[in-house]
Tab-separated table of C-alpha atoms in Angstrom:
chain	number	residue	atom	x	y	z
A	1	MET	CA	16.826	13.439	23.077
A	2	PRO	CA	20.158	12.506	24.698
A	3	ARG	CA	22.058	9.673	23.028
A	4	ARG	CA	21.529	7.242	25.943
A	5	ALA	CA	17.776	7.792	25.958
A	6	LEU	CA	17.647	7.465	22.181
A	7	ALA	CA	19.671	4.235	22.287
A	8	LEU	CA	17.374	2.872	24.987
A	9	ALA	CA	14.279	3.807	22.997
A	10	VAL	CA	15.680	2.129	19.872
A	11	THR	CA	16.497	-0.991	21.896
A	12	LEU	CA	12.981	-1.084	23.331
A	13	VAL	CA	11.462	-0.788	19.884
A	14	ALA	CA	13.709	-3.586	18.607
A	15	LEU	CA	12.805	-5.828	21.542
A	16	ALA	CA	9.139	-5.064	21.097
A	17	GLY	CA	9.389	-6.485	17.578
A	18	CYS	CA	10.272	-9.898	19.006
A	19	GLY	CA	7.559	-12.106	20.380
A	20	GLY	CA	4.562	-11.386	18.173
A	21	GLY	CA	3.052	-8.012	18.909
A	22	THR	CA	2.934	-5.343	21.517
A	23	PRO	CA	0.387	-4.708	24.256
A	24	PRO	CA	-1.836	-1.633	23.919
A	25	VAL	CA	-0.496	1.499	25.581
A	26	GLU	CA	-2.139	4.531	27.168
A	27	LYS	CA	-0.829	8.090	27.016
A	28	ALA	CA	1.139	8.804	30.181
A	29	GLU	CA	2.772	12.060	31.161
A	30	GLY	CA	3.784	13.910	34.267
A	31	THR	CA	6.055	16.430	35.916
A	32	VAL	CA	9.272	15.907	37.866
A	33	THR	CA	10.636	18.546	40.214
A	34	VAL	CA	13.398	18.593	42.784
A	35	LYS	CA	12.986	21.127	45.592
A	36	GLY	CA	10.329	22.842	43.492
A	37	GLN	CA	12.519	23.185	40.386
A	38	PRO	CA	12.098	21.255	37.092
A	39	ALA	CA	14.364	18.193	36.908
A	40	ALA	CA	15.349	18.996	33.316
A	41	GLY	CA	17.297	16.216	31.610
A	42	ALA	CA	16.411	13.529	34.168
A	43	LEU	CA	15.709	10.066	32.787
A	44	VAL	CA	12.395	8.629	34.027
A	45	VAL	CA	11.968	4.839	33.882
A	46	PHE	CA	8.763	3.106	35.011
A	47	HIS	CA	9.151	-0.445	36.368
A	48	PRO	CA	6.087	-2.751	36.516
A	49	ARG	CA	5.188	-3.801	40.076
A	50	ASP	CA	3.996	-7.229	38.871
A	51	ALA	CA	6.944	-9.622	39.263
A	52	GLY	CA	5.728	-11.542	36.198
A	53	ARG	CA	6.361	-8.470	34.025
A	54	GLU	CA	9.980	-7.756	35.010
A	55	ASN	CA	11.200	-8.606	31.493
A	56	ASP	CA	8.650	-6.354	29.743
A	57	PRO	CA	9.966	-3.189	28.059
A	58	LYS	CA	10.147	-0.302	30.534
A	59	PRO	CA	8.369	2.958	29.654
A	60	VAL	CA	10.943	5.789	29.602
A	61	ALA	CA	11.115	9.552	29.151
A	62	THR	CA	13.572	12.395	29.392
A	63	VAL	CA	12.326	15.327	31.463
A	64	ARG	CA	12.014	18.559	29.453
A	65	ASP	CA	13.241	21.973	30.565
A	66	ASP	CA	9.840	22.772	32.128
A	67	GLY	CA	9.862	19.531	34.166
A	68	THR	CA	7.275	17.679	32.074
A	69	PHE	CA	7.690	14.297	30.423
A	70	ILE	CA	5.738	11.964	28.117
A	71	LEU	CA	6.429	8.236	28.424
A	72	THR	CA	7.586	6.121	25.502
A	73	THR	CA	7.394	2.332	25.409
A	74	PHE	CA	7.367	1.280	21.752
A	75	ALA	CA	7.120	4.507	19.703
A	76	ASP	CA	8.008	8.091	20.583
A	77	GLY	CA	5.481	9.430	23.097
A	78	ASP	CA	3.097	6.480	22.803
A	79	GLY	CA	2.679	6.006	26.578
A	80	ALA	CA	2.760	2.895	28.735
A	81	PRO	CA	0.888	-0.419	28.987
A	82	ALA	CA	-1.833	-0.355	31.654
A	83	GLY	CA	-0.700	-1.551	35.064
A	84	GLU	CA	0.932	-0.513	38.312
A	85	TYR	CA	4.427	0.879	38.241
A	86	GLY	CA	6.892	1.664	41.007
């Protein structure tokens, strides 16, 4: 995992420890391509559409060589809280 993504993940985990618990998460994965080719190394960040959740931790992932990713919110590969993301 690139250093920036790792630092972000560590920050998210630290922030999640504040405020008395974390919401349940669901496994979330996908594929990112650009012009039909895997977007290897791209950083994926999901932002909640609900304006009341703008300060929630953002699920993130780094796209693998084959174009796939698995979101992380609180622990490596745990997924994302249920909701709509944009």
